[in-house]
Coordinates of C-alpha atoms in Angstrom, one line a residue:
X14 CA 13.4 -35.5 4.7
X15 CA 14.4 -33.3 1.8
X16 CA 11.8 -34.7 -0.6
X17 CA 9.2 -34.0 2.0
X18 CA 10.3 -30.4 2.4
X19 CA 10.1 -30.1 -1.4
X20 CA 6.5 -31.2 -1.4
X21 CA 5.7 -28.7 1.3
X22 CA 7.5 -25.8 -0.4
X23 CA 4.1 -24.4 -1.6
X24 CA 3.2 -23.7 2.0
X25 CA 6.2 -21.4 2.5
X26 CA 4.5 -18.2 1.2
X27 CA 1.4 -18.6 3.4
X28 CA 3.7 -19.4 6.3
X29 CA 5.6 -16.2 5.9
X30 CA 2.4 -14.3 5.6
X31 CA 1.1 -15.9 8.8
X32 CA 4.3 -15.2 10.8
X33 CA 4.5 -11.5 9.9
X34 CA 0.8 -11.0 10.4
X35 CA 1.0 -12.5 13.9
X36 CA 3.9 -10.3 14.7
X37 CA 1.9 -7.3 13.6
X38 CA -1.1 -8.5 15.6
X39 CA 0.8 -8.8 18.8
X40 CA 2.1 -5.3 18.3
X41 CA -1.4 -4.1 17.9
X42 CA -2.6 -6.0 21.0
X43 CA 0.0 -4.0 23.0
X44 CA -0.9 -0.8 21.2
X45 CA -4.6 -0.8 21.9
X46 CA -4.6 -2.8 25.2
X47 CA -4.4 0.5 27.1
X48 CA -7.8 1.6 25.7
X49 CA -9.6 -1.4 27.1
X50 CA -7.7 -1.7 30.4
X51 CA -7.5 2.0 31.0
X52 CA -10.2 2.1 33.7
X53 CA -8.5 -0.7 35.7
X54 CA -5.0 0.7 35.0
X55 CA -6.1 4.3 36.0
X56 CA -7.4 3.0 39.3
X57 CA -4.1 1.2 40.0
X58 CA -1.7 3.9 38.8
X59 CA -3.9 6.9 39.7
X60 CA -4.1 9.0 36.5
X61 CA -6.8 10.7 34.5
X62 CA -10.2 12.0 35.4
X63 CA -12.3 11.1 38.4
X64 CA -16.1 10.8 38.1
X65 CA -19.2 9.2 39.5
X66 CA -19.6 5.8 37.9
X67 CA -22.0 2.9 37.9
X68 CA -20.6 -0.1 39.8
X69 CA -23.6 -2.5 40.3
X70 CA -24.4 -4.7 37.3
X71 CA -27.3 -6.4 39.2
X72 CA -29.5 -3.4 38.7
X73 CA -31.4 -2.6 35.6
X74 CA -31.6 0.9 34.1
X75 CA -35.2 1.1 35.0
X76 CA -34.4 0.5 38.7
X77 CA -31.9 3.4 38.9
X78 CA -33.6 6.7 40.0
X79 CA -30.6 8.9 39.1
X80 CA -27.8 8.1 36.6
X81 CA -24.3 8.2 38.0
X82 CA -22.8 10.3 35.2
X83 CA -25.2 13.1 36.0
X84 CA -23.5 13.7 39.5
X85 CA -20.4 15.8 39.6
X86 CA -19.5 15.7 43.3
X87 CA -18.1 12.8 45.3
X88 CA -20.4 13.3 48.3
X89 CA -23.5 13.2 46.1
X90 CA -22.2 10.2 44.3
X91 CA -21.8 8.2 47.5
X92 CA -25.4 9.0 48.5
X93 CA -27.0 7.4 45.4
X94 CA -28.5 4.0 46.4
X95 CA -31.4 1.7 45.8
X96 CA -32.9 0.1 48.9
X97 CA -29.9 1.2 50.9
X98 CA -27.4 -0.3 48.4
X99 CA -25.1 2.2 46.7
X100 CA -24.8 1.7 43.0
X101 CA -22.3 4.4 42.2
X102 CA -18.7 5.1 43.1
X103 CA -16.4 8.1 42.8
X104 CA -13.2 6.9 41.2
X105 CA -10.9 7.1 38.1
X106 CA -12.8 6.5 34.9
X107 CA -9.7 6.0 32.6
X108 CA -10.4 9.2 30.6
X109 CA -8.9 12.6 30.6
X110 CA -5.9 14.3 29.1
X111 CA -3.5 11.8 30.8
X112 CA -5.1 8.9 29.0
X113 CA -5.3 10.7 25.6
X114 CA -1.5 11.5 25.9
X115 CA -0.8 7.9 26.9
X116 CA -2.8 6.4 24.0
X117 CA -1.9 8.9 21.3
X118 CA 1.0 11.4 21.4
X119 CA 3.4 9.5 23.6
X120 CA 3.1 6.5 21.3
X121 CA 3.0 8.5 18.0
X122 CA 6.0 10.6 18.8
X123 CA 8.4 7.7 18.6
X124 CA 6.4 5.6 16.2
X125 CA 6.5 8.1 13.4
X126 CA 10.1 9.0 13.7
X127 CA 11.3 5.4 14.0
X128 CA 9.1 4.4 11.2
X129 CA 11.1 6.5 8.8
X130 CA 14.4 5.4 10.2
X131 CA 13.5 1.7 10.1
X132 CA 12.1 2.1 6.6
X133 CA 15.5 3.3 5.4
X134 CA 17.1 0.4 7.3
X135 CA 14.8 -2.1 5.6
X136 CA 15.9 -0.8 2.1
X137 CA 19.5 -1.4 2.9
X138 CA 19.7 -4.4 5.3
X139 CA 18.2 -7.8 5.9
X140 CA 14.5 -7.3 6.5
X141 CA 13.9 -10.6 8.2
X142 CA 16.5 -10.0 10.9
X143 CA 15.4 -6.4 11.3
X144 CA 11.8 -7.3 11.7
X145 CA 12.7 -10.0 14.2
X146 CA 14.6 -7.4 16.3
X147 CA 11.6 -5.1 16.2
X148 CA 9.3 -7.9 17.3
X149 CA 11.6 -8.7 20.2
X150 CA 11.7 -5.1 21.4
X151 CA 7.9 -4.7 21.3
X152 CA 7.4 -8.0 23.1
X153 CA 9.7 -7.0 25.9
X154 CA 8.0 -3.6 26.2
X155 CA 4.6 -5.3 26.5
X156 CA 5.8 -7.7 29.2
X157 CA 7.4 -4.8 31.2
X158 CA 4.2 -2.7 30.9
X159 CA 2.5 -5.3 33.1
X160 CA 5.1 -4.6 35.8
X161 CA 4.9 -0.8 36.1
X162 CA 4.2 0.9 39.4
X163 CA 3.9 4.5 38.2
X164 CA 2.2 6.4 35.3
X165 CA 5.5 7.7 33.9
X166 CA 6.9 4.2 33.7
X167 CA 4.0 3.2 31.5
X168 CA 4.6 6.2 29.3
X169 CA 8.3 5.2 28.8
X170 CA 7.3 1.7 27.9
X171 CA 4.8 3.0 25.4
X172 CA 7.6 4.8 23.7
X173 CA 9.6 1.5 23.6
X174 CA 6.6 -0.4 22.2
X175 CA 6.2 2.3 19.5
X176 CA 9.9 2.0 18.5
X177 CA 9.4 -1.8 18.0
X178 CA 6.1 -1.6 16.2
X179 CA 7.3 1.2 13.9
X180 CA 9.4 -1.3 11.9
X181 CA 6.6 -3.9 11.4
X182 CA 4.7 -2.2 8.6
X183 CA 7.5 -0.9 6.3
X184 CA 9.7 -4.1 6.7
X185 CA 6.8 -6.5 6.3
X186 CA 5.3 -4.6 3.4
X187 CA 8.6 -4.7 1.4
X188 CA 9.1 -8.4 2.4
X189 CA 5.7 -9.5 1.2
X190 CA 5.8 -7.5 -2.0
X191 CA 8.9 -9.4 -3.0
X192 CA 7.4 -12.8 -2.2
X193 CA 3.9 -12.5 -3.7
X194 CA 2.9 -11.6 -7.3
X195 CA 1.0 -8.5 -8.2
X196 CA -2.3 -10.3 -8.8
X197 CA -2.3 -11.3 -5.1
X198 CA -0.8 -8.2 -3.6
X199 CA -4.0 -6.5 -2.6
X200 CA -5.2 -9.6 -0.8
X201 CA -1.9 -10.3 0.9
X202 CA -1.5 -6.7 2.2
X203 CA -5.1 -6.9 3.5
X204 CA -4.4 -10.1 5.3
X205 CA -1.2 -8.7 6.8
X206 CA -3.0 -5.6 7.9
X207 CA -5.7 -7.8 9.4
X208 CA -3.2 -7.9 12.3
X209 CA -4.5 -4.5 13.3
X210 CA -8.1 -5.7 13.6
X211 CA -7.1 -9.0 15.0
X212 CA -5.0 -7.4 17.8
X213 CA -7.6 -4.7 18.4
X214 CA -10.5 -7.1 18.4
X215 CA -8.8 -9.6 20.8
X216 CA -8.2 -6.7 23.2
X217 CA -11.9 -6.4 24.0
X218 CA -12.4 -9.8 25.7
X219 CA -8.9 -9.9 27.1
X220 CA -9.1 -6.4 28.6
X221 CA -12.6 -6.7 29.8
X222 CA -12.8 -10.2 31.3
X223 CA -9.3 -11.3 32.3
X224 CA -8.8 -8.5 34.8
X225 CA -12.0 -9.5 36.6
X226 CA -10.6 -13.0 37.1
X227 CA -7.7 -11.5 39.1
X228 CA -5.4 -14.4 38.2
X229 CA -2.6 -14.8 40.7
X230 CA -3.7 -11.5 42.1
X231 CA -2.3 -9.7 39.1
X232 CA -5.5 -8.2 37.7
X233 CA -5.0 -6.3 34.4
X234 CA -1.3 -7.1 34.4
X235 CA -1.8 -10.7 33.2
X236 CA -3.1 -9.3 29.9
X237 CA 0.3 -7.8 29.2
X238 CA 2.4 -10.7 30.4
X239 CA 0.5 -13.2 28.2
X240 CA 0.7 -11.0 25.0
X241 CA 4.4 -10.4 25.5
X242 CA 5.2 -14.1 25.9
X243 CA 3.4 -14.9 22.6
X244 CA 5.4 -12.2 21.0
X245 CA 8.7 -13.8 22.1
X246 CA 7.6 -17.1 20.5
X247 CA 6.8 -15.4 17.2
X248 CA 10.2 -13.6 17.3
X249 CA 12.0 -17.0 17.5
X250 CA 10.0 -18.5 14.6
X251 CA 10.6 -15.5 12.4
X252 CA 14.3 -15.2 13.0
X253 CA 15.1 -18.9 12.3
X254 CA 12.5 -20.1 9.8
X255 CA 12.0 -17.1 7.4
X256 CA 14.5 -16.3 4.6
X257 CA 15.2 -12.9 3.1
X258 CA 13.7 -12.8 -0.5
X259 CA 15.3 -11.2 -3.5
X260 CA 14.2 -7.6 -4.0
X261 CA 12.1 -7.1 -7.1
X262 CA 10.7 -4.3 -9.2
X263 CA 6.9 -4.2 -9.1
X264 CA 3.9 -2.2 -10.3
X265 CA 4.5 0.8 -12.5
X266 CA 8.2 0.4 -12.0
X267 CA 8.3 -3.0 -13.6
X268 CA 6.9 -1.5 -16.8
X269 CA 9.9 0.8 -16.9
X270 CA 12.4 -1.9 -15.9
X271 CA 14.2 -1.7 -19.2
X272 CA 15.1 1.9 -18.4
X273 CA 16.9 0.8 -15.2
X274 CA 18.7 -2.3 -16.4
X275 CA 22.3 -1.9 -17.4
X276 CA 22.5 1.8 -16.4
X277 CA 26.0 3.1 -15.8
X278 CA 27.3 3.7 -12.4
X279 CA 27.7 7.4 -13.2
X280 CA 23.9 7.7 -13.3
X281 CA 23.2 6.3 -9.8
X282 CA 23.2 9.7 -8.0
X283 CA 20.8 11.2 -10.6
X284 CA 18.5 8.1 -10.3
X285 CA 18.5 8.3 -6.5
X286 CA 17.4 12.0 -6.6
X287 CA 14.6 11.0 -8.9
X288 CA 13.5 8.2 -6.5
X289 CA 13.3 10.7 -3.6
X290 CA 11.3 13.1 -5.8
X291 CA 8.8 10.3 -6.3
X292 CA 7.6 10.9 -2.7
X293 CA 6.6 14.4 -3.7
X294 CA 4.2 13.3 -6.5
X295 CA 0.8 15.1 -6.1
X296 CA -0.9 11.7 -6.1
X297 CA 1.3 10.4 -3.2
X298 CA 0.7 13.6 -1.2
X299 CA -3.1 13.6 -1.6
X300 CA -3.2 9.8 -1.0
X301 CA -1.2 10.4 2.2
X302 CA -3.5 13.2 3.4
X303 CA -6.6 11.2 2.7
X304 CA -5.2 8.2 4.6
X305 CA -4.3 10.5 7.5
X306 CA -7.9 11.7 7.8
X307 CA -9.2 8.2 7.6
X308 CA -6.7 7.1 10.2
X309 CA -7.9 9.9 12.5
X310 CA -11.4 8.4 12.4
X311 CA -10.2 4.9 13.0
X312 CA -8.0 5.8 15.9
X313 CA -10.6 8.1 17.4
X314 CA -13.0 5.2 17.6
X315 CA -10.4 2.7 18.6
X316 CA -9.2 4.7 21.6
X317 CA -12.7 5.7 22.8
X318 CA -15.3 3.1 21.8
X319 CA -14.9 0.9 24.8
X320 CA -14.9 3.8 27.2
X321 CA -17.8 5.4 25.3
X322 CA -20.0 2.3 25.5
X323 CA -19.2 1.8 29.2
X324 CA -20.1 5.4 29.9
X325 CA -23.4 5.5 27.9
X326 CA -24.5 1.9 28.4
X327 CA -22.9 0.7 31.7
X328 CA -25.6 -1.9 32.3
X329 CA -24.9 -3.7 29.0
X330 CA -21.9 -5.9 28.5
X331 CA -20.8 -5.3 24.9
X332 CA -17.3 -6.9 25.2
X333 CA -18.0 -9.9 23.1
X334 CA -20.1 -8.0 20.6
X335 CA -17.2 -5.5 20.1
X336 CA -14.9 -8.5 19.6
X337 CA -17.2 -10.1 16.9
X338 CA -17.6 -6.9 15.0
X339 CA -14.0 -5.7 15.1
X340 CA -12.2 -9.1 14.8
X341 CA -14.8 -11.0 12.7
X342 CA -16.5 -8.5 10.5
X343 CA -13.6 -6.2 10.3
X344 CA -11.3 -9.1 9.1
X345 CA -13.9 -10.1 6.5
X346 CA -13.9 -6.6 5.2
X347 CA -10.1 -6.5 5.0
X348 CA -10.0 -9.7 2.9
X349 CA -12.9 -8.7 0.7
X350 CA -11.4 -5.3 0.0
X351 CA -8.1 -6.9 -1.1
X352 CA -9.8 -9.5 -3.3
X353 CA -12.0 -6.8 -5.0
X354 CA -9.1 -4.5 -5.7
X355 CA -7.1 -7.4 -7.1
X356 CA -9.9 -8.5 -9.4
X357 CA -10.4 -5.0 -10.9
X358 CA -6.8 -3.9 -11.0
X359 CA -6.2 -5.9 -14.2
X360 CA -9.0 -4.0 -16.0
X361 CA -8.8 -0.5 -14.5
X362 CA -5.2 -0.5 -13.4
X363 CA -4.2 1.1 -10.1
X364 CA -7.2 3.4 -10.3
X365 CA -9.4 0.4 -9.3
X366 CA -7.7 0.2 -5.9
X367 CA -8.3 3.9 -5.2
X368 CA -11.9 3.5 -6.4
X369 CA -12.4 0.7 -3.9
X370 CA -11.1 3.0 -1.2
X371 CA -13.4 5.9 -2.0
X372 CA -16.6 3.8 -2.4
X373 CA -15.9 1.7 0.7
X374 CA -15.4 4.7 3.0
X375 CA -18.5 6.4 1.7
X376 CA -20.5 3.2 2.4
X377 CA -19.1 3.0 5.9
X378 CA -20.1 6.5 6.9
X379 CA -23.9 5.9 7.6
X380 CA -23.0 2.9 9.7
X381 CA -20.4 4.8 11.7
X382 CA -23.0 7.4 12.5
X383 CA -25.5 4.8 13.7
X384 CA -22.9 3.1 15.9
X385 CA -22.7 6.3 18.0
X386 CA -26.2 7.5 17.7
X387 CA -28.3 4.3 18.3
X388 CA -29.0 2.2 21.3
X389 CA -26.8 -0.9 22.0
X390 CA -28.5 -3.4 19.7
X391 CA -28.7 -1.2 16.7
X392 CA -25.4 0.4 17.5
X393 CA -23.7 -3.0 17.1
X394 CA -25.6 -3.8 13.9
X395 CA -24.7 -0.5 12.3
X396 CA -21.1 -0.8 13.6
X397 CA -20.9 -4.2 11.9
X398 CA -22.0 -2.8 8.6
X399 CA -19.7 0.1 8.9
X400 CA -16.7 -2.1 9.8
X401 CA -17.2 -4.3 6.8
X402 CA -16.7 -1.4 4.4
X403 CA -14.5 0.8 6.5
X404 CA -11.7 -1.7 7.1
X405 CA -11.1 -2.4 3.4
X406 CA -8.8 0.6 3.3
X407 CA -5.6 -0.1 5.1
X408 CA -4.2 -3.0 3.1
X409 CA -5.2 -1.4 -0.2
X410 CA -3.5 1.9 0.6
X411 CA -0.2 0.2 1.0
X412 CA -0.7 -2.0 -2.0
X413 CA -1.2 1.3 -4.0
X414 CA 1.8 2.9 -2.4
X415 CA 4.3 0.1 -3.2
X416 CA 3.1 0.1 -6.8
X417 CA 3.7 3.8 -7.5
X418 CA 7.1 4.1 -5.7
X419 CA 10.4 2.9 -7.1
X420 CA 12.0 -0.3 -5.7
X421 CA 14.9 1.5 -4.0
X422 CA 12.5 3.7 -2.0
X423 CA 9.7 1.2 -1.2
X424 CA 10.3 0.6 2.5
X425 CA 11.4 4.2 3.0
X426 CA 8.3 5.4 1.4
X427 CA 6.1 3.3 3.7
X428 CA 8.0 4.7 6.6
X429 CA 7.5 8.3 5.5
X430 CA 3.9 7.6 4.7
X431 CA 3.3 6.2 8.2
X432 CA 5.2 9.1 9.7
X433 CA 2.8 11.6 8.2
X434 CA -0.3 9.4 8.6
X435 CA 0.3 8.7 12.2
X436 CA 1.3 12.2 13.1
X437 CA -2.0 13.5 11.8
X438 CA -4.2 10.6 12.6
X439 CA -2.6 9.7 15.9
X440 CA -2.5 13.2 17.3
X441 CA -5.9 14.7 16.2
X442 CA -7.9 12.3 18.5
X443 CA -6.4 14.2 21.5
X444 CA -8.8 17.0 20.7
X445 CA -11.7 14.6 21.6
X446 CA -11.2 15.4 25.3
X447 CA -11.5 19.2 25.2
X448 CA -14.2 19.1 22.5
X449 CA -16.2 16.6 24.5
X450 CA -16.2 18.9 27.5
X451 CA -17.6 21.6 25.3
X452 CA -20.3 19.8 23.3
X453 CA -20.4 16.3 24.7
X454 CA -18.6 13.0 24.3
X455 CA -21.0 11.6 21.7
X456 CA -21.0 14.8 19.7
X457 CA -17.2 14.9 19.6
X458 CA -17.2 11.4 18.1
X459 CA -19.5 12.6 15.4
X460 CA -16.8 15.1 14.3
X461 CA -13.6 13.1 14.7
X462 CA -15.0 9.6 13.8
X463 CA -18.0 9.9 11.5
X464 CA -16.8 13.1 9.8
X465 CA -13.3 11.7 9.1
X466 CA -14.8 8.7 7.3
X467 CA -16.8 11.0 5.0
X468 CA -14.0 13.5 4.3
X469 CA -11.5 10.7 3.5
X470 CA -13.9 9.1 0.9
X471 CA -14.1 12.5 -0.9
X472 CA -10.3 12.8 -0.9
X473 CA -9.7 9.2 -2.1
X474 CA -12.1 9.9 -4.9
X475 CA -10.0 12.9 -5.9
X476 CA -6.8 10.8 -5.7
X477 CA -8.3 8.3 -8.2
X478 CA -8.3 10.8 -11.0
X479 CA -4.6 11.6 -10.4
X480 CA -3.5 8.0 -11.0
X481 CA -2.1 6.9 -14.3
X482 CA -4.2 4.9 -16.7
X483 CA -3.5 1.2 -16.7
X484 CA -0.4 0.1 -18.5
X485 CA -1.2 -2.3 -21.3
X486 CA 1.7 -4.0 -23.0
X487 CA 1.2 -3.8 -26.8
X488 CA 1.4 -6.9 -28.9
X489 CA 4.0 -6.9 -31.6
X490 CA 2.6 -6.0 -35.0
X491 CA 2.7 -8.3 -37.9
X492 CA 6.1 -8.0 -39.5
X493 CA 5.7 -10.5 -42.2
X494 CA 4.4 -8.3 -45.0
X495 CA 5.8 -6.1 -47.7
X496 CA 7.3 -2.8 -46.7
X497 CA 5.4 0.2 -48.1
X498 CA 8.6 2.1 -49.0
X499 CA 7.6 1.8 -52.6
X500 CA 5.2 -0.2 -54.8
X501 CA 5.3 -1.3 -58.4
X502 CA 1.7 -0.9 -59.3
X503 CA 1.8 -2.2 -62.8
X504 CA 4.4 -4.0 -64.8
X505 CA 2.6 -4.6 -68.1
X506 CA 3.7 -6.3 -71.2
X507 CA 5.0 -3.0 -72.4
X508 CA 7.3 -2.6 -69.4
X509 CA 5.3 0.4 -67.9
X510 CA 6.3 1.1 -64.3
X511 CA 4.8 3.4 -61.6
X512 CA 6.7 4.0 -58.5
X513 CA 4.9 5.6 -55.5
X514 CA 6.5 7.8 -53.0
X515 CA 8.1 6.3 -49.9
X516 CA 5.8 5.5 -47.0
X517 CA 8.5 5.1 -44.4
X518 CA 6.8 6.5 -41.3
X519 CA 8.5 7.7 -38.1
X520 CA 5.6 7.9 -35.6
X521 CA 5.6 11.0 -33.5
X522 CA 3.9 9.3 -30.6
X523 CA 6.6 6.7 -30.3
X524 CA 9.3 7.4 -27.8
X525 CA 12.8 5.9 -27.9
X526 CA 14.8 5.0 -24.9
X527 CA 18.3 6.3 -24.6
X528 CA 19.6 2.9 -23.4
X529 CA 18.2 0.9 -26.3
X530 CA 20.7 -0.6 -28.7
X531 CA 20.2 -1.0 -32.4
X532 CA 22.2 -4.1 -33.3
X533 CA 24.5 -4.0 -36.3
X534 CA 23.4 -7.4 -37.4
X535 CA 19.8 -6.4 -37.9
X536 CA 18.7 -7.0 -41.5
X537 CA 16.6 -4.8 -43.7
X538 CA 14.3 -7.0 -45.5
X539 CA 12.1 -6.8 -48.6
X540 CA 10.7 -8.8 -51.5
X541 CA 13.6 -7.7 -53.7
X542 CA 16.7 -9.8 -53.4
X543 CA 20.1 -8.4 -52.9
X544 CA 22.3 -11.4 -53.1
X545 CA 25.9 -11.7 -52.4
X546 CA 28.4 -10.7 -49.9
X547 CA 28.4 -7.0 -50.4
X548 CA 27.5 -4.9 -47.4
X549 CA 25.5 -1.8 -47.1
X550 CA 26.4 0.8 -44.4
X551 CA 28.3 -1.0 -41.7
X552 CA 27.3 -4.4 -40.6
X553 CA 23.8 -4.3 -41.8
X554 CA 23.2 -6.7 -44.7
X555 CA 20.4 -6.7 -47.2
X556 CA 19.8 -10.3 -47.7
X557 CA 17.7 -12.8 -49.6
X558 CA 13.9 -12.7 -49.0
X559 CA 14.1 -10.6 -45.9
X560 CA 11.7 -7.7 -45.5
X561 CA 12.4 -4.2 -44.3
X562 CA 9.3 -2.9 -42.7
X563 CA 8.9 0.8 -43.1
X564 CA 5.7 0.9 -41.2
X565 CA 7.1 -0.8 -38.2
X566 CA 6.3 1.0 -34.9
X567 CA 8.6 1.2 -32.0
X568 CA 6.3 0.3 -29.1
X569 CA 6.3 0.5 -25.4
X570 CA 6.5 3.1 -22.6
X571 CA 10.2 3.6 -22.9
X572 CA 11.2 7.3 -23.3
X573 CA 13.9 8.8 -25.5
X574 CA 15.0 11.6 -23.3
X575 CA 16.7 14.5 -25.0
X576 CA 19.0 15.1 -22.1
X577 CA 20.3 11.6 -22.0
X578 CA 24.0 11.2 -22.1
X579 CA 25.6 8.5 -24.2
X580 CA 28.4 7.3 -21.9
X581 CA 31.8 6.3 -23.2
X582 CA 31.2 2.7 -22.2
X583 CA 27.9 2.4 -24.1
X584 CA 28.2 0.4 -27.3
X585 CA 26.0 1.0 -30.3
X586 CA 26.9 -2.0 -32.5
X587 CA 27.1 -1.3 -36.2
X588 CA 24.7 1.6 -36.2
X589 CA 25.1 5.2 -35.0
X590 CA 23.0 6.5 -32.1
X591 CA 19.4 7.2 -32.8
X592 CA 19.7 11.0 -32.9
X593 CA 22.2 10.8 -35.8
X594 CA 19.8 8.5 -37.7
X595 CA 16.8 10.8 -37.5
X596 CA 18.0 13.5 -39.9
X597 CA 19.1 10.8 -42.5
X598 CA 15.8 8.9 -42.7
X599 CA 14.8 10.6 -45.9
X600 CA 18.2 9.8 -47.4
X601 CA 17.8 6.2 -46.3
X602 CA 14.4 6.0 -47.9
X603 CA 15.6 7.3 -51.2
X604 CA 18.6 5.0 -51.2
X605 CA 16.4 2.0 -50.4
X606 CA 13.9 2.9 -53.2
X607 CA 16.7 3.3 -55.7
X608 CA 18.3 -0.1 -54.8
X609 CA 15.0 -1.9 -55.0
X610 CA 13.9 -0.4 -58.3
X611 CA 17.3 -1.1 -59.8
X612 CA 17.2 -4.7 -58.7
X613 CA 13.7 -5.2 -60.1
X614 CA 14.5 -3.6 -63.3
X615 CA 17.4 -5.9 -63.7
X616 CA 15.0 -8.8 -63.8
X617 CA 12.5 -7.3 -66.2
X618 CA 12.8 -8.6 -69.8
X619 CA 14.2 -5.9 -72.0
X620 CA 11.7 -4.3 -74.4
X621 CA 12.8 -2.4 -77.4
X622 CA 12.9 1.3 -76.9
X623 CA 10.3 2.0 -79.5
X624 CA 7.8 -0.2 -77.8
X625 CA 8.4 1.1 -74.2
X626 CA 6.0 3.7 -72.8
X627 CA 5.3 5.1 -69.4
X628 CA 1.9 4.6 -68.0
X629 CA 0.4 8.0 -67.1

């Protein structure tokens, strides 16, 4: 059995990705289910607006003399008929401020706060068990949502659902970042965030067609029961088959890993304060605001698209089309965005991911406009084009975030990021209802849906120029050649010698790390030979054919900070700290030149004084 498990070990990473993605997908099924079942739920629980609505799908639009939505009174609505058959009804339409509160603020209020709290929990405790508990909570909330009898009960369970879902993204993001390497991270995060589009897309056929079947007389409630049971199964698999991985430094932080290895305990508080300050970087703030605007557009369409198409095209069944576009094309866009950003990140660095964000949202804007402006056929075509580009963004945003935030703050940063993003993006769509009553439902979507796409693309573009240039690890320079500290240009038959000035260079651009150690056993090497057991300055020995490279460059991104403290426990073996060496470099140069010249002169055959001349 064990050899078989060893052979299947390569499947573990994809398995973990599958489990956490399914967990997120079930959370999103519960999150967006209310938008698709709102009409049936509103009729049962009696909330939201009441209007005249089309209720006879056997009639074509051409057969209807007066459109139902144009009637504003119940008595007039009941009188609309064709050949004595009424085709309109005065009932709850699932819209109104009650629905907008249920879909947005009631969910976001808890989701954002718990996202920060659970992000901190994920940085300190076992993420697998924490994520399993969150999945259990949200699954129970979904099941209980199917059993509600009052509107307020549904609101309370939406709060509980939000608390459970809040931990999915920060915990899973940190978990997957430690399991997968950087060159796969964009794709992995995109696949994980596919759970949003998977859950949202599945909601359309589930919420539209299952209630009509009225299984066991439960109507829309069956949708919630089924989704919650699947969530319980995923909870069991996650808790007992997934292991907590080792936490790793990634992205920009890995290039500075030497600065964090071996630090003294006394520096921990100072380091933690620096980690918290990383959340206030201008690039993080602008990235968060851009993501918030983009999230506004996405949630605005998610909460309103099904109701919008039912209102404007009640005679056309778009349930399966919406499923294909959101689940199919949206999922493809998510994966393509991750692959593209991973391919370019090696060449352009982290800027490539932000560039993909800006370009993709700009390309999605015309399609978003067409999906609201056009008739059903062209609306679905343009929506598909828009979704392909638009849905590249979510996974890439979090791939960027975990690469510019220190390890100790990674899950916390995701939680804070989601807090801001969801407070802005989750609450602004509530303005759709009052704006739509002023200028129209379609026109309000132009502002909050199409306009948000365009504005976010501009903000992502600005963020790109705030990102650091790609880090490139320099190759060590050739150290096998003569040091240029001095040269003997000519040693003629007459013993003429010309000594050039020292070329020992201390490069101004190079920065030295306070934690680096200069070993006492290092050997200064040169062509001249200094043989024997004598020692020069401490433990350093000038030996045999070794070479001392004066032009050697100290390379890398490590920084020698002037305010660094050399703790009592730090050991600099054989050589004094670097700041004491800097003033003595010229003295060291002169000493080395003198030693080398003397050693070489000792080997030159003696020439009578009367025949010895200096070459001018």
